[in-house]
Coordinates of C-alpha atoms in Angstrom, one line a residue:
X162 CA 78.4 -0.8 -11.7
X163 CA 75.4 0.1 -9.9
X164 CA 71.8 -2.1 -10.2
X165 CA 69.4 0.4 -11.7
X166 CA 67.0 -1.6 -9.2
X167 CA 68.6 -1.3 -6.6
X168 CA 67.4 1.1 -3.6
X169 CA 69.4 3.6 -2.1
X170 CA 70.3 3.6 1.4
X171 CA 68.4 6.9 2.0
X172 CA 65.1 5.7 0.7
X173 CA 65.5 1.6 2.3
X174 CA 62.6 0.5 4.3
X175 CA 64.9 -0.6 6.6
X176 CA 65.7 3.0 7.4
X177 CA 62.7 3.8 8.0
X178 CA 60.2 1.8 10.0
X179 CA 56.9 4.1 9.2
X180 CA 57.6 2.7 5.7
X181 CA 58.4 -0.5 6.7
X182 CA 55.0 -0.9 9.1
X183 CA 52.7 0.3 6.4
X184 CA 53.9 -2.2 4.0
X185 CA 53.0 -4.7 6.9
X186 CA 49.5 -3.3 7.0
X187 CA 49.0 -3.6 4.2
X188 CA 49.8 -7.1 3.3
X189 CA 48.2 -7.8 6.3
X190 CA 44.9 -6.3 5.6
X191 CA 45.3 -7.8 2.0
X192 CA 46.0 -11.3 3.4
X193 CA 42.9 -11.1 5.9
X194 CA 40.8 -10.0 2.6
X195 CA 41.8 -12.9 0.4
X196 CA 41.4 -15.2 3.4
X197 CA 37.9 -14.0 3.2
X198 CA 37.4 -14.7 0.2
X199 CA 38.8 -18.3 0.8
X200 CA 36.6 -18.4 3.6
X201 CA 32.8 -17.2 1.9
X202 CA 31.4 -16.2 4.9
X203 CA 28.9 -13.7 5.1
X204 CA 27.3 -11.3 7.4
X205 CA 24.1 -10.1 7.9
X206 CA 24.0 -6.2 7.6
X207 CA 21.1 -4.2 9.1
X208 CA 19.1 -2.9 5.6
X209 CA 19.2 0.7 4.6
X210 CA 16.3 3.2 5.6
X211 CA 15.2 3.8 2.4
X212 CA 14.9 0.6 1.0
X213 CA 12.1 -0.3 -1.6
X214 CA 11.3 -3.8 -0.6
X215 CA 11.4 -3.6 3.2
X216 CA 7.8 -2.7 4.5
X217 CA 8.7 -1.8 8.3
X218 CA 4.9 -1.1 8.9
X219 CA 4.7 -4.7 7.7
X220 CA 7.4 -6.0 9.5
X221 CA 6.5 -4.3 12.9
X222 CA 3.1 -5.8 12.3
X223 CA 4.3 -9.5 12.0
X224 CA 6.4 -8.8 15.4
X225 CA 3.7 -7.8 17.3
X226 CA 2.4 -10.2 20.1
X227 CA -1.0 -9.3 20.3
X228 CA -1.5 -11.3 16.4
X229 CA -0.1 -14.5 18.1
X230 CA -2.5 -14.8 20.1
X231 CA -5.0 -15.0 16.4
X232 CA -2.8 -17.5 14.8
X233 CA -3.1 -21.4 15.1
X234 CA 0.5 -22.2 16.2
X235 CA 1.0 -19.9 18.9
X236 CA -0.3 -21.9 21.5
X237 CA 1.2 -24.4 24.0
X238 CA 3.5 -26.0 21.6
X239 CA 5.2 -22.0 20.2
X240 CA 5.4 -21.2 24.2
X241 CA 7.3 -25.0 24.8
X242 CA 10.1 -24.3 21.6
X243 CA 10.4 -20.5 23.2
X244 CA 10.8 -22.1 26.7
X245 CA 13.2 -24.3 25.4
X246 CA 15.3 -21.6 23.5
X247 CA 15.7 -19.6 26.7
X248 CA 13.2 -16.9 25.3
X249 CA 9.6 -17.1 27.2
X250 CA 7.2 -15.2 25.4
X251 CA 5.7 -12.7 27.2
X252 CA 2.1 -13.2 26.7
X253 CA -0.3 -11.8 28.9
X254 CA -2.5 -14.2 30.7
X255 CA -5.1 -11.4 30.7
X256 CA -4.7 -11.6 27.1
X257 CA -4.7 -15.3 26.5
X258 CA -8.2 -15.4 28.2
X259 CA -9.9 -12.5 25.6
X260 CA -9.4 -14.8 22.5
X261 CA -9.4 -18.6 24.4
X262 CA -12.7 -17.7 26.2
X263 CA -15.6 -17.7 23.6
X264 CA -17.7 -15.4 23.1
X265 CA -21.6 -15.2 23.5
X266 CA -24.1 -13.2 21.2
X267 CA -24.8 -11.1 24.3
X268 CA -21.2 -10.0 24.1
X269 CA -21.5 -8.9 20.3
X270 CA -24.4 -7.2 21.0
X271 CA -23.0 -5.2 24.1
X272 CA -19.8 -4.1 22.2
X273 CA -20.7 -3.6 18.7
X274 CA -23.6 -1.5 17.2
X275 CA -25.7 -1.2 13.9
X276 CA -28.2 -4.0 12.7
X277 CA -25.1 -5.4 11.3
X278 CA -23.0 -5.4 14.4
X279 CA -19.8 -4.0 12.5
X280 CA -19.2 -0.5 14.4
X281 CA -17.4 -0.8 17.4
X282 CA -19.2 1.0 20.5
X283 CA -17.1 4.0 21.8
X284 CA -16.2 2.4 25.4
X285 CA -15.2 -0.9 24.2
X286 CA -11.7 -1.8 23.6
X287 CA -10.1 -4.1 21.2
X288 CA -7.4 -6.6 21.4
X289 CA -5.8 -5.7 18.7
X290 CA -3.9 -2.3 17.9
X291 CA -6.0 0.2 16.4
X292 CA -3.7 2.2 15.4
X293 CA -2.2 -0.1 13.0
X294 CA -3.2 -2.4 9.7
X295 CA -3.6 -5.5 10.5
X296 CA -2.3 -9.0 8.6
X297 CA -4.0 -9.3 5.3
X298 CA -5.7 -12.6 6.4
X299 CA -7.1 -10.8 9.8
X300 CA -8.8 -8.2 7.3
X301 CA -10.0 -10.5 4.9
X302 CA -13.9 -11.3 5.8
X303 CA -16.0 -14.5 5.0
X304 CA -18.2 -11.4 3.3
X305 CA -15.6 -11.7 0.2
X306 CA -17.6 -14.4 -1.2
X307 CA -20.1 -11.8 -2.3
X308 CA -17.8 -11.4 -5.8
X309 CA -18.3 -14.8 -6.3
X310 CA -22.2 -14.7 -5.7
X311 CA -22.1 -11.7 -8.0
X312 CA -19.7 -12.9 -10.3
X313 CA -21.2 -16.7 -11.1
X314 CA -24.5 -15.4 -11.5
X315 CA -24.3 -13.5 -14.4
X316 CA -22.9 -17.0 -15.9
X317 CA -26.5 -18.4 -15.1
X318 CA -28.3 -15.5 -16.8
X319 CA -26.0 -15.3 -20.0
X320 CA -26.5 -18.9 -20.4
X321 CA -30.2 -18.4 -20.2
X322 CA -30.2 -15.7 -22.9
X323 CA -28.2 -18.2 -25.3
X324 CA -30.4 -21.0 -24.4
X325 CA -33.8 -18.8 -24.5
X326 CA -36.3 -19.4 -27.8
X327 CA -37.5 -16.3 -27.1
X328 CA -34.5 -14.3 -27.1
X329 CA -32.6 -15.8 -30.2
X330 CA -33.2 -12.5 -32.0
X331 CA -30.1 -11.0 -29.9
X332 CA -28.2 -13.8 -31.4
X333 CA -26.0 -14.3 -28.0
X334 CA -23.6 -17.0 -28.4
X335 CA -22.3 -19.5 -25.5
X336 CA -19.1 -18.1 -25.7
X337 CA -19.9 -15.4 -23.0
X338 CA -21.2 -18.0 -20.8
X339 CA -18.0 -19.8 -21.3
X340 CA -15.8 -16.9 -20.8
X341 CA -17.8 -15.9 -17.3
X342 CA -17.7 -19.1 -15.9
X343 CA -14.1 -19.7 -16.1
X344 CA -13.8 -16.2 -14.2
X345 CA -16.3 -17.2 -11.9
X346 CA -14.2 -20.6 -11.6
X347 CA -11.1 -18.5 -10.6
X348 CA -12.8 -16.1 -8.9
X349 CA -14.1 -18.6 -6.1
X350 CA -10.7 -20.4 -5.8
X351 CA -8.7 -17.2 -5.0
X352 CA -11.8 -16.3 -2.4
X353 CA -11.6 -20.2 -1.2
X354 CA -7.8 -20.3 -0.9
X355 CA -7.3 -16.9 0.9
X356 CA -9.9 -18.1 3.2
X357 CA -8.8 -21.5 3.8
X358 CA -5.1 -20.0 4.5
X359 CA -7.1 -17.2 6.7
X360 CA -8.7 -21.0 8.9
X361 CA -5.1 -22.4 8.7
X362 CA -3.1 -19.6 9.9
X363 CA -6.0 -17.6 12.1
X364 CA -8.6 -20.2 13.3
X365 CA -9.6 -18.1 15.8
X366 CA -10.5 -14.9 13.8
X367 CA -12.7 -17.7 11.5
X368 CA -14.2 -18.9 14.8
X369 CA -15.8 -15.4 15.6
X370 CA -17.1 -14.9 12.5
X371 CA -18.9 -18.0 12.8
X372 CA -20.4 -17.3 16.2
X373 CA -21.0 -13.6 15.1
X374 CA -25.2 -14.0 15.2
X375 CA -25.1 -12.2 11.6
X376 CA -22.1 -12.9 9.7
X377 CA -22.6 -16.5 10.1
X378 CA -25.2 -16.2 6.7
X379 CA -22.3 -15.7 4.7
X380 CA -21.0 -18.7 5.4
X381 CA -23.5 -19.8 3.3
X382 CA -21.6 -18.2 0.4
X383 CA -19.3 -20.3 -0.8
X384 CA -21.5 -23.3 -1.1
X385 CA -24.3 -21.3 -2.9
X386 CA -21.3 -20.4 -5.3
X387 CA -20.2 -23.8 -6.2
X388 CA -24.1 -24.3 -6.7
X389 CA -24.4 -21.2 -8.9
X390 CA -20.9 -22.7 -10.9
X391 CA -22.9 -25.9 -11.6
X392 CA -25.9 -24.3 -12.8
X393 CA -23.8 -22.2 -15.1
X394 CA -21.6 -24.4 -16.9
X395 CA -21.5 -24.6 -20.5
X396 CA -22.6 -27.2 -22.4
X397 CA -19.3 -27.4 -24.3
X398 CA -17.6 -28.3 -20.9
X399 CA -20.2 -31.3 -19.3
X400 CA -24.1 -31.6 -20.6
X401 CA -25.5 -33.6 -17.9
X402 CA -24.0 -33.7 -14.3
X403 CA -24.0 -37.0 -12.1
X404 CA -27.1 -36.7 -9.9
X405 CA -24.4 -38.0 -7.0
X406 CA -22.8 -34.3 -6.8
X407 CA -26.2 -32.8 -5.7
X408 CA -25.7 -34.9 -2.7
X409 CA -22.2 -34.2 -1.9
X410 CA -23.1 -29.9 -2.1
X411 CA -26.5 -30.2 -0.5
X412 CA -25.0 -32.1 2.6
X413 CA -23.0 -29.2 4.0
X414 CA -26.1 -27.1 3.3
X415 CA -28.6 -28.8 5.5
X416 CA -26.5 -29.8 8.8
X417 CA -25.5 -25.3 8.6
X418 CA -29.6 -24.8 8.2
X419 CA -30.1 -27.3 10.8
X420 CA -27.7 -25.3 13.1
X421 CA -29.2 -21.8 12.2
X422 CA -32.7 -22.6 11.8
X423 CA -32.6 -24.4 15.2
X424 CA -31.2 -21.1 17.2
X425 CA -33.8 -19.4 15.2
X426 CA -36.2 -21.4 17.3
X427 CA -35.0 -21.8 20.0
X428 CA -34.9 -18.5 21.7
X429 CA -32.2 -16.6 23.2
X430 CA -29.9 -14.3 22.1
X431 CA -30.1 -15.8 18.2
X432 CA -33.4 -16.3 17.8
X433 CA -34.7 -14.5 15.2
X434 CA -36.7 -11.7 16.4
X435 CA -33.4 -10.8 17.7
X436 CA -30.9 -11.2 14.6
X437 CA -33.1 -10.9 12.0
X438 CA -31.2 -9.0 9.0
X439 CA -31.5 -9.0 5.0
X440 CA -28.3 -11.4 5.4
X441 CA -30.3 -14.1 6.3
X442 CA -31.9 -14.6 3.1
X443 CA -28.9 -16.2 2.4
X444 CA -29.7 -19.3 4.1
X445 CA -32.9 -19.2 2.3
X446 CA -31.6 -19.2 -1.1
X447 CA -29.3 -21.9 -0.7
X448 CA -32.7 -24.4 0.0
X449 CA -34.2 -22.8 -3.5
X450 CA -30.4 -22.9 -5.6
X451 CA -30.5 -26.5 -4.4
X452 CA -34.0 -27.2 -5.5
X453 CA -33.3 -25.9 -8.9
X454 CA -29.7 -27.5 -9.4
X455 CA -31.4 -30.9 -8.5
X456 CA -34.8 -30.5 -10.4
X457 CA -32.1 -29.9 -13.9
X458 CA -30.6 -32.8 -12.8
X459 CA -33.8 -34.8 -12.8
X460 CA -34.6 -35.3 -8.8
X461 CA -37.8 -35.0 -7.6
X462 CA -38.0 -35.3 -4.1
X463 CA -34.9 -33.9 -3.0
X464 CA -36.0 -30.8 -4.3
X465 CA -39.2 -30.5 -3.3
X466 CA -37.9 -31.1 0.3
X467 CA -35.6 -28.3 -0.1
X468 CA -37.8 -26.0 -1.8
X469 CA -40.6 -26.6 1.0
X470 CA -38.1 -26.0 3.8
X471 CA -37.2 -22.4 2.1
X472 CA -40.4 -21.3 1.3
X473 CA -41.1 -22.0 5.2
X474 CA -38.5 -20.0 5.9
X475 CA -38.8 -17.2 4.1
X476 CA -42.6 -16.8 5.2
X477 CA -41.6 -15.9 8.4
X478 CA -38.0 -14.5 8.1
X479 CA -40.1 -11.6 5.5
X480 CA -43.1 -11.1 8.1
X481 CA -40.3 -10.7 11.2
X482 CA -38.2 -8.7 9.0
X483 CA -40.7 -6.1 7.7
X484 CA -42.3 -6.3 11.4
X485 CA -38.5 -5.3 13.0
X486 CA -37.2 -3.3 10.6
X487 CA -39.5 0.1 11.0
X488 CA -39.4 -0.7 14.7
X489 CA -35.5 -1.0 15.3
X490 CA -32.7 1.1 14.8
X491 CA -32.0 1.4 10.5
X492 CA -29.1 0.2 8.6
X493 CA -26.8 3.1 8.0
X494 CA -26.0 4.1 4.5
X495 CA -22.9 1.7 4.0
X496 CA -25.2 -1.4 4.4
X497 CA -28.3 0.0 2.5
X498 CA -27.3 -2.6 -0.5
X499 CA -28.2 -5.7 1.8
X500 CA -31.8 -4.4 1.2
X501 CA -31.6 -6.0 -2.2
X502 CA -31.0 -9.4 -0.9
X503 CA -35.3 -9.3 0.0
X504 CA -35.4 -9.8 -4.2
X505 CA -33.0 -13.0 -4.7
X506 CA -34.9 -15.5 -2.4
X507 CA -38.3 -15.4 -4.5
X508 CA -36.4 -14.7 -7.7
X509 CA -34.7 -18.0 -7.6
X510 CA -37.5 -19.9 -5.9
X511 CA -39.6 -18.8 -9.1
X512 CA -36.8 -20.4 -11.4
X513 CA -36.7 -23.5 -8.8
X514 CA -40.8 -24.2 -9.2
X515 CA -40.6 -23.7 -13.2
X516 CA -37.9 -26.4 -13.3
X517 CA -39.7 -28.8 -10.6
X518 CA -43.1 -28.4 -12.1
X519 CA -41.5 -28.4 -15.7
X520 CA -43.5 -25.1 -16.8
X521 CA -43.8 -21.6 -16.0
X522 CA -47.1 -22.0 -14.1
X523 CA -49.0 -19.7 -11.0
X524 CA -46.2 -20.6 -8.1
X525 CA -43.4 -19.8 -10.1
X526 CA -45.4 -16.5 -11.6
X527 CA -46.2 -15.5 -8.3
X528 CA -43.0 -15.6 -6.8
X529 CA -41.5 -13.9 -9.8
X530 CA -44.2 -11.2 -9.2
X531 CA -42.7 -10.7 -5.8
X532 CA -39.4 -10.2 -6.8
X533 CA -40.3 -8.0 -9.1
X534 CA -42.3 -5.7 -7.1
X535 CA -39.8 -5.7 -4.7
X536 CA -37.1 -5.1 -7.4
X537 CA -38.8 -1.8 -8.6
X538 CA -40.0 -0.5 -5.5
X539 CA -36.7 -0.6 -4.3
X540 CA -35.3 0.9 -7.8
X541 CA -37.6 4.0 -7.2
X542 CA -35.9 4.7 -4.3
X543 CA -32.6 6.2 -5.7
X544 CA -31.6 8.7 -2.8
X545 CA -32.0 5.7 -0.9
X546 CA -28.4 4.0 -2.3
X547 CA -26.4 7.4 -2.8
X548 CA -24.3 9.6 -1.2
X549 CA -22.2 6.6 0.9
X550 CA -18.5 5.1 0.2
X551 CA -17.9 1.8 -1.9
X552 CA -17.0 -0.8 0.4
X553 CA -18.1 -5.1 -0.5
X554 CA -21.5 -4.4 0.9
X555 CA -21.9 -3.4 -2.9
X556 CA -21.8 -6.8 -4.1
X557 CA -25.6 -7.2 -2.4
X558 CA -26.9 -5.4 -5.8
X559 CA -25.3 -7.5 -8.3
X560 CA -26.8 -11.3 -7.3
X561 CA -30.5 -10.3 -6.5
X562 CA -30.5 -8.0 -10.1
X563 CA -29.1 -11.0 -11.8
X564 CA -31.4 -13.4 -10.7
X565 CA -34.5 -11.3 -11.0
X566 CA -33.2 -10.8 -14.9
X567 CA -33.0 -14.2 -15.2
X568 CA -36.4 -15.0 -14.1
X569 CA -37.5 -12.6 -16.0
X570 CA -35.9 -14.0 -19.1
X571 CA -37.8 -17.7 -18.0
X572 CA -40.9 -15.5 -17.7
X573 CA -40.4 -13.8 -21.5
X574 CA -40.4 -17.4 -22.9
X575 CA -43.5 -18.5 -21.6
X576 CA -45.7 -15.2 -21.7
X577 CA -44.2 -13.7 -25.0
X578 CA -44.4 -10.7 -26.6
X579 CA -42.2 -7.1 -27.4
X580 CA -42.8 -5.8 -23.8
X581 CA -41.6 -9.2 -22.0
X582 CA -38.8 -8.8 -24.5
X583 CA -37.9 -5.5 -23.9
X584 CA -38.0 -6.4 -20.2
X585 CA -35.7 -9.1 -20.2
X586 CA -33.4 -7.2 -22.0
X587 CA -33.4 -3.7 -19.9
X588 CA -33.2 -5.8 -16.7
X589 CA -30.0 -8.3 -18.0
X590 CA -28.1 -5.4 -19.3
X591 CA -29.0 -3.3 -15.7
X592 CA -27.6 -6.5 -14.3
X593 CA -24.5 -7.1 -16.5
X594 CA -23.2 -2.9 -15.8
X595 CA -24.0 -3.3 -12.5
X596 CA -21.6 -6.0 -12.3
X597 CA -18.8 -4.5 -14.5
X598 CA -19.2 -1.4 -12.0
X599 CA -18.9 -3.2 -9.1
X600 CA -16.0 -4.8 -10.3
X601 CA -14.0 -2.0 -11.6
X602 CA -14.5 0.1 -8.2
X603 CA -13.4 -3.3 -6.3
X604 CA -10.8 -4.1 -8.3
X605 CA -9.4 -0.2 -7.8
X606 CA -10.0 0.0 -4.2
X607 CA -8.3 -3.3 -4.0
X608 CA -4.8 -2.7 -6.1
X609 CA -5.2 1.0 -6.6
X610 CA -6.5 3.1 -3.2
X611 CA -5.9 0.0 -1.3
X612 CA -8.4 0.6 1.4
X613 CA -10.8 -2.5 0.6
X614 CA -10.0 -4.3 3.8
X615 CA -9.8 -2.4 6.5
X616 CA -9.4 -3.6 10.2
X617 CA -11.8 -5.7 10.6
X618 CA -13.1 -4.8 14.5
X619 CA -15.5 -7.6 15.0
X620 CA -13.0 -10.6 15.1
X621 CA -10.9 -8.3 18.3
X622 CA -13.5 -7.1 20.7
X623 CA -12.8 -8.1 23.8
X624 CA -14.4 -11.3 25.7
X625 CA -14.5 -9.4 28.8
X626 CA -16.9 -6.0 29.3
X627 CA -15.5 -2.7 30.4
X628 CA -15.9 -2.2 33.9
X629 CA -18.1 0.7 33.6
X630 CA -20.5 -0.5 31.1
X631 CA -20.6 -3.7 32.9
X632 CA -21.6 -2.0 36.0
X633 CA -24.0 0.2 33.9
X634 CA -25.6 -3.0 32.7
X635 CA -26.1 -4.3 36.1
X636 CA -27.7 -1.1 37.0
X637 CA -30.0 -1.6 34.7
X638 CA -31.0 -4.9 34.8
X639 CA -31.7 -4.7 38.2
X640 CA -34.2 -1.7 37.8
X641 CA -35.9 -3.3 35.3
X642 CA -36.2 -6.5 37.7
X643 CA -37.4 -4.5 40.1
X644 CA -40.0 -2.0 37.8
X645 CA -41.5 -5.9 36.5
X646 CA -41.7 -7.1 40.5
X647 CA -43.1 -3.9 41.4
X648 CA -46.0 -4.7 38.0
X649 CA -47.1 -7.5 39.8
X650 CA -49.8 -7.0 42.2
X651 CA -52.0 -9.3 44.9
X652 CA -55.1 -10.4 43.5
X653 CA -57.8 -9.9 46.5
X654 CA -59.5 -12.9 45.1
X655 CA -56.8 -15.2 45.2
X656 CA -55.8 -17.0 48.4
X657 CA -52.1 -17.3 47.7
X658 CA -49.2 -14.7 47.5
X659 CA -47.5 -14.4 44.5
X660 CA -44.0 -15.7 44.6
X661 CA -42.9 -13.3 42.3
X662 CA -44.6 -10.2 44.1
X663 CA -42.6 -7.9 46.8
X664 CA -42.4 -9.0 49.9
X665 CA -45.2 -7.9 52.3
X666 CA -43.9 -6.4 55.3
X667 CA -45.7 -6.4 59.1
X668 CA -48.6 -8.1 57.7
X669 CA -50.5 -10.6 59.9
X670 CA -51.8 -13.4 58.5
X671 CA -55.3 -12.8 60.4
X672 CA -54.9 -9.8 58.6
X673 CA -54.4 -11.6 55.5
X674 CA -57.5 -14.1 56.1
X675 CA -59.6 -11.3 56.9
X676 CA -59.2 -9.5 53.8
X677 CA -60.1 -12.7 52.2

C-alpha cells in the first residue's frame, strides 16, 4: 500500500536540482537570519531624506571647521587626539591667526560702522560663513540681559506701589511682586546659564564682546540684575538682607568701573570722546543701584562712595554725549531705544539720595526732575521710535520707564495730592504694557518667526584689514601727516627750526642768520 506521504518519483527533489538548490537557499538565508538574531548586531543606516528630526542645516553647521576655531577645545589638545587618530585637521594657519590674534578698538572701528559698531562695512570679510546660521550660542549676545533689566524692574516698582502710603487706595497686594520676582529669578538664570555655556563652549566669541569698545557696558548687566533681584524681593521671602552680600555684588562692580573708567581716561582708541554711546549709562547705574541696595540695608559710607563716583560720571558722560551726538554720525532707527537709557541713571540716583538721606529732599527732587524731563521730551517724539523692526534693542524702553515710575511713585508720597497720584499711576501702568509688549513680540520672534538672533557679525570680523582698505588707510594717514607738517611754519623770531617743520632745502645758514 502506498504512503499517502510519500512523494512521487516525478515530483522528488532529487529529480530535480532547481528544486533541490532553492530549498538550500532558503534554509540558508533563514539560518543566516536567526543567526542574526542570535548575534544582535546592528548597523548603522544612512537616515532617510525626509526625516522630521534630522536638521541637515544644523548638522552641516556643527561640521563646519571655521566654528572650531570659536570653541574652547579645539585648540592644541583637539589637533594632538586628531594627529593621533590619523586624521589632521585641516585648519588654516591663516585662519588660526584671525581669532588667536586679538583685536584692537582700531580694528572695530575700521570694519564695523554705526555708533554702535554692529553693521559690518561692505569691504570687510568675516570668518565665519555668511551664508549660513550660526550655533545658537555664537548668536546669543551679552545684550540678552536686557529682559532681565526689564523684567526685574518692574518687581521693584510693584513692590513700591504695595508698600506706598500714598497709593493704598489701588489696594495692590504683594502678591504681584511675588509673582514678578520669581520670573525675574528665572528669567536671569536661563540668560546666566546660556551665557555661561556660550564662555564654556565659545570663549573666544565672549572675549570680543568684552573688548568690543561698546558692548563691554552690557557686561554690566547681569550684575545690575542680581542687584535689581535684591531690591525687589518680597518680604514674605527675606525682610532684611545680610549687609555682607552688598559686598560680595559690589566687588565685581568696581574692579569693571575701574577697568572702563580708566580707558575713559586715558586716551586712545576707548576714551570716551571716542566711544561714547547711551550704553554707557550702564556703568553709571550700577554705582547708583548699589548706593540704593546698600543705603536699604543700612550702610552709610559705602553708598555714598558709590553714589559720588556715579554722579562724577554721569556729569561728564551727559555733557560729552550731548556734545558728540549732533556732531557724529546718528543712531539708525533699530538702535533709537538706547536713547531712553539717558532717563534711568538720574531716575535711580533720585531713589538712591531719598534712601541715603532718609527723605525725599532737593538732590533727590532734582534728579527726579531730570529724568522726568528727559522722559517726556523724549515721549513727544513719537516718529522718532516708529517705522523700524523689533529686535532686543527694545528692551532699552522698558528699564528707564520703570524706574522713572518708580521715582515717581517715591515722589507722590512725599509731595501728595490727585495730580502726583494720577502721575504715578499713568507712568507705572505705561511701564507695566510696555513690558508685556516687549515681551510678547520677544517671546514670538523667539519661538514663533525665529529670527531673534541672527548672525551676530561683530564676534567674526577679521583681525587682519583688507588689503585695499588697508592701503586706502595708509594713503590717508600719510596725507594728513603731511597737510599738519605742511601747517607748521618758521617763526622769523625764533632762532631754532622747528623739528616738526619740512625740511628746508638749499638754504645757507648765513642765509639763515641773516634773516635773523
Amino acid at each position: 500500500m502506498n504512503n499517502p506521504r510519500s512523494v512521487s518519483p516525478l515530483v522528488s527533489p532529487a529529480n530535480h536540482p532547481d528544486q533541490r538548490q532553492s530549498s538550500c537557499g532558503e534554509f540558508s538565508r533563514l539560518e543566516k537570519r536567526n543567526g542574526a538574531r542570535k548575534m544582535m548586531k546592528f548597523h548603522s543606516k544612512s537616515m532617510p531624506r525626509g526625516a522630521m528630526f534630522l536638521d541637515q542645516e544644523a548638522s552641516r553647521n556643527f561640521h563646519d571647521k571655521r566654528y572650531d576655531l570659536f570653541r574652547t577645545m579645539s585648540g592644541k589638545l583637539e589637533r594632538q587626539i586628531s594627529n593621533l587618530r590619523g586624521k589632521p585637521t585641516e585648519c588654516s594657519l591663516q585662519d588660526h591667526k584671525e581669532i588667536t590674534e586679538s583685536l584692537t578698538a582700531d580694528r572695530y572701528f575700521d570694519a564695523l560702522q554705526g555708533p554702535e559698531l554692529e553693521t559690518l562695512k561692505e569691504k570687510e570679510k568675516i570668518v565665519l560663513p555668511e551664508d549660513k546660521t550660526w550655533p545658537f550660542l555664537l548668536r546669543f549676545p551679552i545684550t540678552s540681559y536686557g529682559m532681565c533689566l526689564g523684567v526685574s524692574s518692574q518687581a521693584i516698582m510693584w513692590k513700591t506701589l504695595a508698600t506706598t502710603n500714598a497709593e493704598k487706595f489701588l489696594h495692590v497686594t504683594q502678591m504681584i511682586n511675588h509673582v514678578l520676582w520669581w520670573i525675574s529669578l528665572l528669567l536671569l538664570l536661563a540668560v546666566s546659564i546660556t551665557y555661561l555655556l556660550k564662555t564654556i563652549l565659545y570663549f573666544e566669541a565672549v572675549r570680543r564682546e568684552f573688548r568690543h569698545p561698546i558692548r563691554v557696558n552690557f557686561f554690566f548687566a547681569p550684575l545690575i540684575s542680581i542687584l535689581f533681584l535684591a531690591l525687589g524681593i518680597p518680604h514674605s521671602i527675606i525682610s532684611r538682607l545680610p549687609s555682607t552680600l552688598w559686598y560680595f555684588l559690589m566687588a565685581p562692580i568696581l574692579f569693571l568701573e575701574m577697568k572702563i573708567y580708566g580707558q575713559w581716561m586715558s586716551g586712545g582708541q576707548r576714551r570716551l570722546s571716542k566711544v561714547a554711546n547711551p550704553t554707557n549709562h550702564l556703568s553709571i547705574v550700577g554705582n547708583f543701584a548699589g548706593a540704593l541696595l546698600g543705603a536699604s540695608m543700612g550702610l552709610k559710607e559705602g553708598p555714598m562712595f558709590f553714589f559720588a563716583v556715579g554722579l562724577a560720571y554721569y556729569l561728564v558722560l551727559f555733557v560729552t554725549l550731548y556734545q558728540r551726538l549732533p556732531t557724529n554720525e546718528t543712531l539708525p532707527k533699530e538702535l533709537h531705544p538706547v536713547f531712553f537709557l539717558f532717563v534711568a541713571a538720574p531716575a535711580v540716583a533720585s531713589m538712591a539720595w531719598t534712601k541715603i538721606s532718609a527723605s525725599f529732599d532737593l538732590g533727590s527732587r532734582l534728579a527726579y526732575f531730570i529724568s522726568l524731563f528727559l522722559y517726556f521730551s523724549l515721549v513727544c517724539r513719537i516718529n522718532f521710535f516708529r517705522g523700524f523692526k523689533f529686535s532686543l534693542a527694545w528692551w532699552a524702553y522698558t528699564f528707564p520707564m520703570t524706574a522713572v515710575a518708580s521715582a515717581t511713585i517715591k515722589y507722590s508720597d512725599e509731595v501728595t495730592g490727585v495730580a502726583t497720584k494720577i502721575l504715578s499711576v499713568v507712568m507705572s501702568g505705561a511701564a507695566t504694557l510696555t513690558v508685556i509688549g516687549v515681551l510678547g513680540l520677544t517671546v514670538m520672534h523667539a519661538f514663533v518667526q525665529r529670527d531673534l538672533f541672527p548672525n551676530d557679525v561683530v564676534i567674526a570680523i577679521s583681525a587682519e584689514q583688507p588689503k585695499q582698505m588697508r592701503w586706502f588707510k595708509q594713503l590717508t594717514k600719510e596725507s594728513s601727516r603731511n597737510s599738519e607738517r605742511c601747517l607748521k611754519v618758521l617763526d622769523p623770531e625764533d632762532s631754532q627750526i622747528d623739528l616738526e617743520s619740512p625740511p628746508l632745502v638749499n638754504v645757507d645758514s648765513s642765509t639763515v642768520q641773516n634773516s635773523n
